[in-house]
CSV table of C-alpha atoms in Angstrom, one decimal:
chain,number,residue,atom,x,y,z
A,779,MET,CA,0.0,0.0,0.0
A,780,LEU,CA,2.9,2.3,0.8
A,781,ASN,CA,4.5,1.7,-2.5
A,782,ILE,CA,1.2,2.5,-4.3
A,783,ASN,CA,0.9,5.8,-2.4
A,784,LYS,CA,4.4,6.7,-3.3
A,785,LEU,CA,3.8,5.9,-6.9
A,786,SER,CA,0.6,7.9,-7.0
A,787,ALA,CA,2.4,10.9,-5.3
A,788,SER,CA,5.2,10.6,-7.9
A,789,ILE,CA,2.7,10.5,-10.8
A,790,LEU,CA,0.9,13.6,-9.3
A,791,ALA,CA,4.1,15.4,-8.8
A,792,PHE,CA,5.2,14.6,-12.4
A,793,GLU,CA,1.9,15.8,-13.9
A,794,LEU,CA,1.9,19.0,-11.8
A,795,LYS,CA,5.4,19.6,-13.1
A,796,ARG,CA,4.1,19.2,-16.6
A,797,LEU,CA,1.2,21.4,-15.9
A,798,PHE,CA,3.4,24.4,-15.0
A,799,HIS,CA,6.0,23.6,-17.6
A,800,GLY,CA,6.6,26.1,-20.3
A,801,ALA,CA,6.8,29.9,-20.3
A,802,ALA,CA,3.5,30.3,-22.2
A,803,THR,CA,1.6,28.5,-19.4
A,804,LYS,CA,3.1,30.6,-16.7
A,805,VAL,CA,2.7,33.9,-18.5
A,806,SER,CA,-0.9,33.0,-19.4
A,807,LEU,CA,-1.8,32.2,-15.8
A,808,LEU,CA,-0.1,35.3,-14.5
A,809,VAL,CA,-1.8,37.6,-17.0
A,810,PHE,CA,-5.2,36.1,-16.3
A,811,ILE,CA,-4.8,36.4,-12.5
A,812,ILE,CA,-3.5,40.0,-12.7
A,813,SER,CA,-6.2,41.0,-15.2
A,814,GLY,CA,-8.9,39.5,-13.0
A,815,LEU,CA,-7.6,41.2,-9.8
A,816,LEU,CA,-7.2,44.5,-11.7
A,817,ALA,CA,-10.8,44.3,-13.0
A,818,ILE,CA,-12.0,43.6,-9.5
A,819,TYR,CA,-10.0,46.5,-8.1
A,820,LEU,CA,-11.1,49.0,-10.7
A,821,GLY,CA,-14.7,47.9,-10.5
A,822,ALA,CA,-14.7,48.2,-6.7
A,823,ASN,CA,-13.3,51.7,-6.9
A,824,SER,CA,-15.7,52.7,-9.6
A,825,TYR,CA,-18.7,51.4,-7.7
A,826,LYS,CA,-17.7,53.1,-4.4
A,827,ALA,CA,-17.1,56.4,-6.2
A,828,LEU,CA,-20.6,56.0,-7.8
A,829,ARG,CA,-22.2,55.4,-4.5
A,830,ILE,CA,-20.4,58.3,-2.9
A,831,ASP,CA,-21.6,60.6,-5.6
A,832,GLN,CA,-25.2,59.4,-5.1
A,833,VAL,CA,-25.0,60.0,-1.4
A,834,LYS,CA,-23.4,63.4,-1.9
A,835,SER,CA,-26.1,64.4,-4.2
A,836,ALA,CA,-28.7,63.5,-1.6
A,837,ILE,CA,-26.9,65.4,1.1
A,838,VAL,CA,-26.4,68.5,-1.0
A,839,PHE,CA,-30.1,68.5,-1.9
A,840,LYS,CA,-31.0,68.2,1.7
A,841,LYS,CA,-28.8,71.1,2.7
A,842,GLU,CA,-30.3,73.2,-0.2
A,843,ARG,CA,-33.8,72.6,1.2
A,844,GLU,CA,-32.6,73.6,4.7
A,845,HIS,CA,-31.0,76.7,3.3
A,846,ILE,CA,-34.2,77.7,1.6
A,847,GLN,CA,-36.2,77.1,4.7
A,848,GLN,CA,-34.0,79.5,6.6
A,849,ARG,CA,-34.7,82.4,4.2
A,850,GLU,CA,-37.0,85.2,5.5
A,851,GLN,CA,-38.9,85.2,2.2
A,852,LEU,CA,-39.5,81.9,0.5
A,853,PRO,CA,-39.5,81.9,-3.4
A,854,GLU,CA,-42.7,81.1,-5.2
A,855,MET,CA,-43.2,77.5,-6.3
A,856,GLY,CA,-42.5,78.2,-10.0
A,857,SER,CA,-39.1,79.5,-9.2
A,858,LEU,CA,-38.4,76.9,-6.6
A,859,ALA,CA,-39.3,74.0,-9.0
A,860,TYR,CA,-37.2,75.6,-11.7
A,861,TYR,CA,-34.0,75.6,-9.7
A,862,ALA,CA,-34.6,72.5,-7.5
A,863,HIS,CA,-32.8,69.6,-9.3
A,864,SER,CA,-33.9,66.6,-7.3
A,865,PRO,CA,-31.4,63.7,-7.2
A,866,THR,CA,-32.4,60.2,-8.3
A,867,ALA,CA,-30.3,57.1,-7.9
A,868,TRP,CA,-30.1,53.8,-9.8
A,869,GLN,CA,-29.7,51.6,-6.7
A,870,LEU,CA,-27.1,49.3,-8.2
A,871,SER,CA,-26.2,46.0,-6.6
A,872,PRO,CA,-22.6,45.6,-5.5
A,873,TRP,CA,-22.3,42.9,-8.1
A,874,THR,CA,-22.3,45.6,-10.8
A,875,ALA,CA,-18.8,46.4,-9.7
A,876,LEU,CA,-17.8,43.1,-11.3
A,877,PHE,CA,-20.4,43.0,-14.1
A,878,VAL,CA,-21.0,46.7,-15.1
A,879,GLY,CA,-23.4,46.1,-18.0
A,880,GLN,CA,-25.3,49.3,-18.8
A,881,SER,CA,-24.2,51.1,-15.6
A,882,GLN,CA,-21.0,52.3,-17.4
A,883,ASN,CA,-22.9,53.9,-20.4
A,884,ASN,CA,-25.7,55.6,-18.6
A,885,LEU,CA,-26.3,58.2,-15.9
A,886,VAL,CA,-27.0,56.4,-12.6
A,887,ALA,CA,-27.7,59.5,-10.5
A,888,MET,CA,-29.8,61.9,-12.7
A,889,LYS,CA,-31.0,65.2,-11.2
A,890,VAL,CA,-34.5,66.2,-12.5
A,891,ASN,CA,-36.8,69.1,-12.0
A,892,ALA,CA,-40.3,69.9,-13.1
A,893,LEU,CA,-39.3,70.9,-16.7
A,894,ALA,CA,-39.8,68.7,-19.7
A,895,LEU,CA,-38.5,65.3,-18.9
A,896,GLN,CA,-37.4,64.0,-22.3
A,897,GLY,CA,-34.9,66.8,-22.7
A,898,GLN,CA,-33.5,66.1,-19.2
A,899,ILE,CA,-33.1,62.4,-19.9
A,900,TYR,CA,-31.5,62.5,-23.3
A,901,ASN,CA,-30.0,65.9,-23.8
A,902,LYS,CA,-27.7,65.3,-20.9
A,903,GLU,CA,-26.8,61.8,-22.0
A,904,LEU,CA,-26.4,61.6,-25.7
A,905,ILE,CA,-25.2,58.0,-25.6
A,906,ASN,CA,-28.2,56.8,-23.7
A,907,PRO,CA,-30.6,56.0,-26.6
A,908,SER,CA,-28.1,54.6,-29.1
A,909,LYS,CA,-25.0,53.0,-27.6
A,910,HIS,CA,-25.8,50.0,-25.3
A,911,ARG,CA,-22.8,47.7,-25.0
A,912,THR,CA,-22.8,44.4,-23.3
A,913,GLY,CA,-20.0,45.4,-20.9
A,914,GLY,CA,-16.5,46.9,-20.6
A,915,PHE,CA,-13.3,45.9,-18.8
A,916,ASP,CA,-14.8,44.1,-15.8
A,917,LEU,CA,-14.7,40.6,-14.4
A,918,GLY,CA,-17.4,39.6,-16.9
A,919,PHE,CA,-15.0,40.6,-19.7
A,920,ILE,CA,-12.2,38.6,-18.2
A,921,LEU,CA,-14.3,35.5,-17.8
A,922,ALA,CA,-16.1,35.7,-21.1
A,923,TYR,CA,-13.1,36.5,-23.4
A,924,MET,CA,-9.8,36.0,-21.6
A,925,LEU,CA,-10.7,32.7,-19.8
A,926,PRO,CA,-11.1,30.7,-23.1
A,927,ILE,CA,-7.7,31.8,-24.3
A,928,LEU,CA,-6.2,30.6,-21.0
A,929,ILE,CA,-7.9,27.3,-21.3
A,930,GLY,CA,-6.7,26.9,-24.9
A,931,VAL,CA,-3.1,27.6,-23.8
A,932,LEU,CA,-3.3,25.0,-21.0
A,933,SER,CA,-5.1,22.2,-22.7
A,934,VAL,CA,-5.5,22.2,-26.5
A,935,ASN,CA,-2.1,20.7,-27.3
A,936,LEU,CA,-2.0,18.0,-24.6
A,937,LEU,CA,-2.5,15.1,-27.0
A,938,SER,CA,-0.2,16.4,-29.7
A,939,GLU,CA,2.6,16.9,-27.1
A,940,GLU,CA,2.1,13.3,-25.9
A,941,ARG,CA,2.3,12.0,-29.4
A,942,GLN,CA,5.5,14.1,-30.1
A,943,SER,CA,7.2,12.8,-26.9
A,944,GLY,CA,6.3,9.2,-27.6
A,945,ARG,CA,4.4,8.7,-24.4
A,946,TRP,CA,1.1,8.3,-26.2
A,947,ARG,CA,2.3,5.2,-28.2
A,948,LEU,CA,3.9,3.8,-25.1
A,949,LEU,CA,0.9,4.2,-22.8
A,950,SER,CA,-1.4,3.0,-25.5
A,951,ALA,CA,0.3,-0.4,-25.3
A,952,PHE,CA,-1.0,-0.9,-21.8
A,953,ALA,CA,-4.5,-2.1,-21.0
A,954,ASN,CA,-7.4,-0.1,-19.6
A,955,HIS,CA,-6.9,2.7,-22.0
A,956,SER,CA,-4.0,4.2,-20.0
A,957,ALA,CA,-3.1,6.8,-22.7
A,958,LYS,CA,-6.7,8.1,-22.9
A,959,LYS,CA,-7.1,8.2,-19.2
A,960,LEU,CA,-3.9,10.2,-19.0
A,961,ILE,CA,-5.3,12.9,-21.3
A,962,TRP,CA,-8.6,13.1,-19.4
A,963,ARG,CA,-6.7,13.2,-16.0
A,964,ALA,CA,-4.6,16.1,-17.4
A,965,LEU,CA,-7.7,17.9,-18.5
A,966,LEU,CA,-9.3,17.4,-15.1
A,967,GLN,CA,-6.3,18.8,-13.4
A,968,ARG,CA,-6.3,21.9,-15.5
A,969,PHE,CA,-10.0,22.4,-15.0
A,970,VAL,CA,-9.5,22.1,-11.2
A,971,LEU,CA,-6.7,24.7,-11.4
A,972,VAL,CA,-8.7,27.2,-13.4
A,973,SER,CA,-11.7,26.6,-11.2
A,974,LEU,CA,-9.7,27.4,-8.1
A,975,ILE,CA,-8.4,30.6,-9.7
A,976,ILE,CA,-12.0,31.6,-10.6
A,977,SER,CA,-13.2,30.8,-7.1
A,978,LEU,CA,-10.4,32.8,-5.6
A,979,LEU,CA,-11.3,35.8,-7.8
A,980,PHE,CA,-14.9,35.6,-6.6
A,981,ILE,CA,-13.9,35.2,-3.0
A,982,SER,CA,-11.6,38.2,-3.3
A,983,SER,CA,-14.5,40.2,-4.8
A,984,ALA,CA,-16.8,39.2,-2.0
A,985,VAL,CA,-14.2,40.3,0.6
A,986,LEU,CA,-13.5,43.6,-1.1
A,987,LEU,CA,-17.1,44.4,-1.8
A,988,SER,CA,-18.6,42.9,1.3
A,989,LEU,CA,-20.7,40.5,-0.7
A,990,PRO,CA,-22.5,37.7,1.2
A,991,PHE,CA,-21.7,34.1,0.4
A,992,ASP,CA,-25.3,33.4,-0.4
A,993,GLY,CA,-27.2,31.8,-3.3
A,994,MET,CA,-26.4,34.7,-5.6
A,995,PHE,CA,-22.6,34.2,-5.0
A,996,PHE,CA,-22.8,30.5,-5.7
A,997,THR,CA,-25.0,31.1,-8.8
A,998,PHE,CA,-22.4,33.4,-10.3
A,999,LEU,CA,-19.7,30.8,-9.4
A,1000,ALA,CA,-21.6,27.9,-10.8
A,1001,LEU,CA,-22.4,29.7,-14.0
A,1002,SER,CA,-18.7,30.6,-14.5
A,1003,LEU,CA,-17.6,27.1,-13.8
A,1004,THR,CA,-20.1,25.7,-16.3
A,1005,TYR,CA,-18.7,28.2,-18.9
A,1006,THR,CA,-15.2,27.0,-18.0
A,1007,ALA,CA,-16.2,23.4,-18.6
A,1008,PHE,CA,-17.7,24.3,-21.9
A,1009,TRP,CA,-14.4,25.6,-23.2
A,1010,PHE,CA,-12.4,22.7,-21.8
A,1011,PHE,CA,-14.7,20.3,-23.8
A,1012,VAL,CA,-14.2,22.5,-26.9
A,1013,ALA,CA,-10.4,21.9,-26.4
A,1014,ALA,CA,-11.1,18.2,-25.9
A,1015,LEU,CA,-13.1,18.0,-29.1
A,1016,ILE,CA,-10.3,19.7,-31.1
A,1017,MET,CA,-7.7,17.3,-29.5
A,1018,SER,CA,-9.8,14.4,-30.5
A,1019,LEU,CA,-9.2,15.3,-34.2
A,1020,ASN,CA,-5.6,14.0,-33.5
A,1021,LYS,CA,-3.9,16.7,-35.4
A,1022,SER,CA,-0.7,18.7,-34.9
A,1023,SER,CA,-0.1,21.3,-32.3
A,1024,LEU,CA,-0.2,24.1,-34.9
A,1025,TYR,CA,-3.5,22.8,-36.2
A,1026,ASN,CA,-5.0,22.5,-32.7
A,1027,SER,CA,-3.9,26.0,-31.8
A,1028,LEU,CA,-5.3,27.6,-34.9
A,1029,ALA,CA,-8.6,25.6,-34.6
A,1030,PHE,CA,-9.1,26.7,-31.0
A,1031,ILE,CA,-8.3,30.4,-31.9
A,1032,ALA,CA,-10.8,30.1,-34.8
A,1033,SER,CA,-13.4,28.6,-32.5
A,1034,TRP,CA,-12.9,31.5,-30.0
A,1035,LEU,CA,-13.1,34.1,-32.7
A,1036,VAL,CA,-16.3,32.6,-34.1
A,1037,ILE,CA,-18.1,32.0,-30.7
A,1038,ALA,CA,-16.8,35.1,-28.8
A,1039,VAL,CA,-16.3,37.7,-31.4
A,1040,LEU,CA,-17.8,37.1,-34.8
A,1041,ILE,CA,-21.3,35.8,-33.9
A,1042,PRO,CA,-21.9,38.5,-31.2
A,1043,GLY,CA,-20.6,41.1,-33.6
A,1044,PHE,CA,-23.0,39.9,-36.4
A,1045,ILE,CA,-25.9,39.8,-34.0
A,1046,HIS,CA,-25.3,43.3,-32.7
A,1047,LEU,CA,-24.7,44.6,-36.3
A,1048,GLY,CA,-27.9,43.0,-37.6
A,1049,LEU,CA,-30.0,44.3,-34.7
A,1050,SER,CA,-28.6,47.8,-35.0
A,1051,SER,CA,-29.4,47.9,-38.7
A,1052,GLN,CA,-32.9,46.6,-38.1
A,1053,PHE,CA,-33.7,48.8,-35.1
A,1054,THR,CA,-32.5,52.3,-35.8
A,1055,ASN,CA,-32.2,55.1,-33.3
A,1056,ALA,CA,-33.9,57.9,-35.3
A,1057,GLU,CA,-36.8,58.2,-32.9
A,1058,PRO,CA,-34.8,59.6,-29.9
A,1059,LEU,CA,-33.2,62.3,-32.1
A,1060,LYS,CA,-36.5,63.2,-33.7
A,1061,ALA,CA,-38.3,63.4,-30.3
A,1062,SER,CA,-35.6,65.5,-28.7
A,1063,THR,CA,-35.7,68.0,-31.7
A,1064,THR,CA,-39.4,68.1,-31.8
A,1065,GLN,CA,-39.8,68.6,-28.1
A,1066,ARG,CA,-37.4,71.5,-28.1
A,1067,LEU,CA,-39.1,73.1,-31.1
A,1068,VAL,CA,-42.6,72.8,-29.5
A,1069,LEU,CA,-41.3,74.4,-26.4
A,1070,ASN,CA,-39.6,77.3,-28.1
A,1071,ASP,CA,-42.6,77.9,-30.4
A,1072,GLY,CA,-44.9,78.1,-27.4
A,1073,TRP,CA,-43.5,81.5,-26.5
A,1074,ASP,CA,-44.9,83.0,-29.8
A,1075,GLN,CA,-48.3,81.2,-29.7
A,1076,ASP,CA,-51.5,81.7,-27.8
A,1077,LYS,CA,-50.7,81.0,-24.1
A,1078,GLN,CA,-54.3,80.7,-23.1
A,1079,ALA,CA,-54.9,78.1,-25.8
A,1080,ALA,CA,-51.9,76.1,-24.4
A,1081,LEU,CA,-53.5,76.1,-21.0
A,1082,GLU,CA,-56.8,75.0,-22.5
A,1083,GLU,CA,-55.1,72.0,-24.0
A,1084,PHE,CA,-53.3,71.3,-20.7
A,1085,VAL,CA,-56.4,71.2,-18.6
A,1086,GLN,CA,-57.8,68.4,-20.8
A,1087,ASP,CA,-55.5,66.1,-18.8
A,1088,TYR,CA,-56.0,68.0,-15.6
A,1089,PRO,CA,-59.6,69.2,-15.6
A,1090,GLN,CA,-59.5,70.1,-11.9
A,1091,TYR,CA,-57.7,73.3,-12.9
A,1092,ARG,CA,-60.0,74.3,-15.6
A,1093,GLU,CA,-61.4,77.3,-13.6
A,1094,LYS,CA,-57.9,78.5,-12.7
A,1095,ILE,CA,-56.2,79.0,-16.1
A,1096,ALA,CA,-57.0,82.7,-16.6
A,1097,TYR,CA,-54.2,85.3,-15.9
A,1098,GLU,CA,-53.6,88.9,-16.9
A,1099,ALA,CA,-49.8,89.2,-17.1
A,1100,ASP,CA,-47.6,88.3,-20.0
A,1101,PHE,CA,-46.0,85.4,-18.1
A,1102,HIS,CA,-47.2,83.1,-15.4
A,1103,TRP,CA,-45.5,80.0,-14.1
A,1104,LYS,CA,-48.6,77.9,-14.6
A,1105,TRP,CA,-48.4,78.5,-18.4
A,1106,TYR,CA,-44.7,77.8,-18.3
A,1107,TYR,CA,-45.0,74.4,-16.7
A,1108,ALA,CA,-48.1,73.6,-18.7
A,1109,MET,CA,-46.1,74.2,-21.8
A,1110,GLN,CA,-43.3,72.0,-20.6
A,1111,GLN,CA,-45.8,69.2,-20.1
A,1112,LEU,CA,-47.3,69.8,-23.6
A,1113,SER,CA,-43.9,69.6,-25.2
A,1114,ASP,CA,-43.4,66.2,-23.6
A,1115,LEU,CA,-46.8,65.0,-24.7
A,1116,SER,CA,-46.1,66.1,-28.3
A,1117,VAL,CA,-43.3,63.5,-28.6
A,1118,ALA,CA,-45.0,60.8,-26.5
A,1119,GLU,CA,-45.7,58.7,-29.6
A,1120,ASN,CA,-42.1,58.9,-30.7
A,1121,TRP,CA,-40.8,57.7,-27.3
A,1122,ASN,CA,-43.4,54.9,-27.1
A,1123,THR,CA,-42.2,53.8,-30.5
A,1124,TYR,CA,-38.6,53.9,-29.4
A,1125,ILE,CA,-39.3,52.0,-26.2
A,1126,ALA,CA,-41.2,49.3,-28.1
A,1127,GLU,CA,-38.4,49.0,-30.6
A,1128,GLN,CA,-35.8,48.6,-27.8
A,1129,GLN,CA,-37.9,46.0,-26.2
A,1130,GLN,CA,-38.1,44.1,-29.5
A,1131,LYS,CA,-34.4,44.5,-30.0
A,1132,GLN,CA,-33.6,43.2,-26.5
A,1133,SER,CA,-36.0,40.3,-27.1
A,1134,TRP,CA,-34.2,39.3,-30.3
A,1135,LEU,CA,-30.9,39.7,-28.6
A,1136,THR,CA,-31.9,37.3,-25.9
A,1137,ARG,CA,-33.1,34.8,-28.4
A,1138,LEU,CA,-30.1,35.0,-30.7
A,1139,SER,CA,-27.6,34.9,-27.8
A,1140,VAL,CA,-28.0,31.1,-27.7
A,1141,LEU,CA,-25.9,31.1,-30.8
A,1142,SER,CA,-22.9,32.4,-28.9
A,1143,PRO,CA,-22.2,30.9,-25.4
A,1144,SER,CA,-19.9,33.8,-24.7
A,1145,LEU,CA,-22.6,36.4,-25.4
A,1146,LEU,CA,-25.1,34.3,-23.5
A,1147,PHE,CA,-22.8,34.0,-20.6
A,1148,GLN,CA,-22.0,37.7,-20.3
A,1149,MET,CA,-25.6,38.8,-20.7
A,1150,GLN,CA,-26.7,36.4,-18.0
A,1151,LEU,CA,-24.0,37.8,-15.7
A,1152,ASN,CA,-25.2,41.3,-16.2
A,1153,LYS,CA,-28.8,40.2,-15.7
A,1154,LEU,CA,-28.0,38.5,-12.4
A,1155,ALA,CA,-26.1,41.6,-11.3
A,1156,GLY,CA,-29.0,43.9,-12.2
A,1157,SER,CA,-27.0,45.9,-14.7
A,1158,ASP,CA,-28.6,44.8,-17.9
A,1159,THR,CA,-30.7,46.9,-20.3
A,1160,GLN,CA,-34.0,45.9,-18.6
A,1161,ALA,CA,-32.7,47.1,-15.2
A,1162,HIS,CA,-31.7,50.5,-16.6
A,1163,SER,CA,-35.1,50.8,-18.3
A,1164,ALA,CA,-36.7,50.1,-15.0
A,1165,TYR,CA,-34.6,53.0,-13.5
A,1166,ILE,CA,-35.7,55.4,-16.2
A,1167,ASP,CA,-39.3,54.4,-15.6
A,1168,SER,CA,-38.9,55.2,-11.9
A,1169,VAL,CA,-37.5,58.6,-12.9
A,1170,ARG,CA,-40.5,59.2,-15.1
A,1171,GLN,CA,-42.8,58.4,-12.2
A,1172,TYR,CA,-40.9,60.6,-9.9
A,1173,HIS,CA,-41.0,63.5,-12.4
A,1174,GLN,CA,-44.8,63.1,-12.5
A,1175,GLN,CA,-44.9,63.3,-8.7
A,1176,ILE,CA,-43.0,66.6,-8.8
A,1177,ARG,CA,-45.2,68.1,-11.5
A,1178,GLU,CA,-48.4,67.1,-9.7
A,1179,PHE,CA,-47.0,68.4,-6.4
A,1180,ILE,CA,-46.4,71.9,-7.8
A,1181,TYR,CA,-49.5,72.3,-9.9
A,1182,PRO,CA,-51.8,73.2,-6.9
A,1183,TYR,CA,-49.4,76.0,-5.9
A,1184,LEU,CA,-49.2,77.4,-9.5
A,1185,PHE,CA,-52.9,77.3,-10.4
A,1186,ASN,CA,-54.2,78.4,-7.0
A,1187,ASP,CA,-51.4,81.0,-6.5
A,1188,THR,CA,-50.7,79.4,-3.1
A,1189,PRO,CA,-47.6,80.8,-1.4
A,1190,VAL,CA,-44.9,78.4,-0.3
A,1191,THR,CA,-44.3,77.7,3.4
A,1192,SER,CA,-41.5,76.0,5.3
A,1193,GLU,CA,-43.7,73.0,5.8
A,1194,ASP,CA,-44.3,72.7,2.1
A,1195,ILE,CA,-40.6,72.3,1.5
A,1196,ASP,CA,-40.5,69.4,3.9
A,1197,THR,CA,-43.3,67.7,1.9
A,1198,PHE,CA,-41.5,68.1,-1.4
A,1199,PRO,CA,-41.4,64.6,-2.9
A,1200,LEU,CA,-38.2,62.7,-2.8
A,1201,PHE,CA,-37.0,59.9,-5.1
A,1202,ALA,CA,-37.5,56.3,-3.9
A,1203,GLU,CA,-36.7,53.6,-6.4
A,1204,GLN,CA,-38.1,50.2,-6.0
A,1205,ILE,CA,-35.2,47.9,-6.7
A,1206,SER,CA,-35.8,44.2,-7.4
A,1207,ILE,CA,-32.7,42.2,-8.5
A,1208,GLU,CA,-33.8,38.9,-9.9
A,1209,LYS,CA,-32.9,35.9,-7.8
A,1210,PRO,CA,-32.1,32.4,-9.2
A,1211,GLN,CA,-35.2,30.3,-9.3
A,1212,ILE,CA,-36.6,27.1,-10.9
A,1213,LEU,CA,-37.4,27.6,-14.6
A,1214,PRO,CA,-41.1,28.4,-15.0
A,1215,SER,CA,-42.8,27.2,-18.2
A,1216,SER,CA,-43.6,30.7,-19.3
A,1217,THR,CA,-39.9,31.9,-19.3
A,1218,PRO,CA,-37.8,31.6,-22.5
A,1219,LEU,CA,-35.0,29.0,-22.1
A,1220,SER,CA,-32.5,31.6,-23.3
A,1221,ASP,CA,-33.0,33.6,-20.1
A,1222,TYR,CA,-31.4,30.8,-18.1
A,1223,ALA,CA,-27.8,30.7,-19.4
A,1224,TRP,CA,-26.7,28.0,-17.0
A,1225,LEU,CA,-29.2,25.5,-18.5
A,1226,VAL,CA,-28.2,26.4,-22.0
A,1227,LEU,CA,-24.5,26.3,-21.2
A,1228,LEU,CA,-24.9,23.0,-19.3
A,1229,GLY,CA,-26.7,21.5,-22.3
A,1230,LEU,CA,-24.0,22.5,-24.7
A,1231,THR,CA,-21.3,21.3,-22.4
A,1232,CYS,CA,-22.9,17.9,-22.0
A,1233,VAL,CA,-23.2,17.6,-25.8
A,1234,LEU,CA,-19.6,18.5,-26.3
A,1235,ALA,CA,-18.6,16.1,-23.5
A,1236,GLY,CA,-20.4,13.3,-25.2
A,1237,VAL,CA,-19.1,14.0,-28.6
A,1238,SER,CA,-15.5,14.5,-27.5
A,1239,ARG,CA,-15.5,11.3,-25.3
A,1240,GLN,CA,-16.9,9.3,-28.2
A,1241,ARG,CA,-14.2,10.6,-30.6
A,1242,PHE,CA,-11.5,9.8,-28.0
A,1243,ASN,CA,-12.7,6.3,-27.7
A,1244,LYS,CA,-12.1,5.9,-31.5
A,1245,LEU,CA,-8.6,7.4,-31.4
A,1246,ARG,CA,-5.9,5.2,-32.9
A,1247,VAL,CA,-2.2,5.1,-31.9
A,1248,SER,CA,-0.2,6.8,-34.6
């Protein structure tokens, strides 16, 4: 028994030595680990800075309210609502530090007032309606795009190297398929090594960001390990072709380019050409023109149109001066309503685009994997749209809060400032759950990836069993 243990230890030591043999392996491991740690560090700093900005905005707004309350003469509501830019906040999960999704492209702490909302959303943020990327340099990018390259370096030439060294022919002479078991054992060792590195990256992230080791943590980890297994079986399938090292390397790089780069690129290109972004530009231009032209048109007629939606103020629309705040804010609302159809069309198109992107993502495990990471982190396009919807609801609260003061000419008191509505977003990050029958399969990347991985495992194992000694 002692001799068997010594032999097993010697074999393990030999294979570990082979595992870390070669400059390419060591450099690849080092680059991957450093890149992962750098992505975590940058993401953590970015997330903390974002949260600090959101808190500062809330504190500044609170102090501004206190300053106004201390004035001897309070401003009228029209002036107060014009200068009061109330902070909003996209309540991002700490996981967005690792999987940034749309949080890097869009404002996450907008300040809004009672003026026309469409201009506030899109004039301040020109990239919002048109440039939605899947993600940037974050842990999701490292796992989705750099991890497969590391796996290729570690594993794709295992069989060809064994053939070149002569060990494959020698071990094939023994019974029990010793040569094939050697390759599978080497693959398993490399999978365990990469899995440990990924686990350490997630643990480091949890410590740095104070993330709980809950179901969400293990869901991210399980999804990442499934994606890792997928690429190891891609390497195994290429090895089973029993070609040269050069052929294997080129085949793996070609597979990575097709799966991780070309297919996602064609999907995004096709969807971008089918779903244009003309509506946001048209709506922004039209909204501004309607607002500017309102100064030269019949102001009383504008108020008549406004009270069709707010009939409770129908008896309060008359005024004698050339300007009144109630006309000004009524005109702001009318300019928003004038482009409501454009925005509804744009939102519907974006929903269709996202729906198609979700369906087509099954063609690319890399795209599917990264989209699911962003979805679990609450940083995907749907989550940002939910934030914008909450901003729209808050803007409506502000408008309807100030209307009674404007149309009734009610002076502002210190107590009124205390009751000014504050933003409160209802955040709901999707938790892992059993697949319901009404949910598209593509929304559950771990099931799709697991299915693809099982297929690759079966095919590669079958081809390995048919390998001949040569």
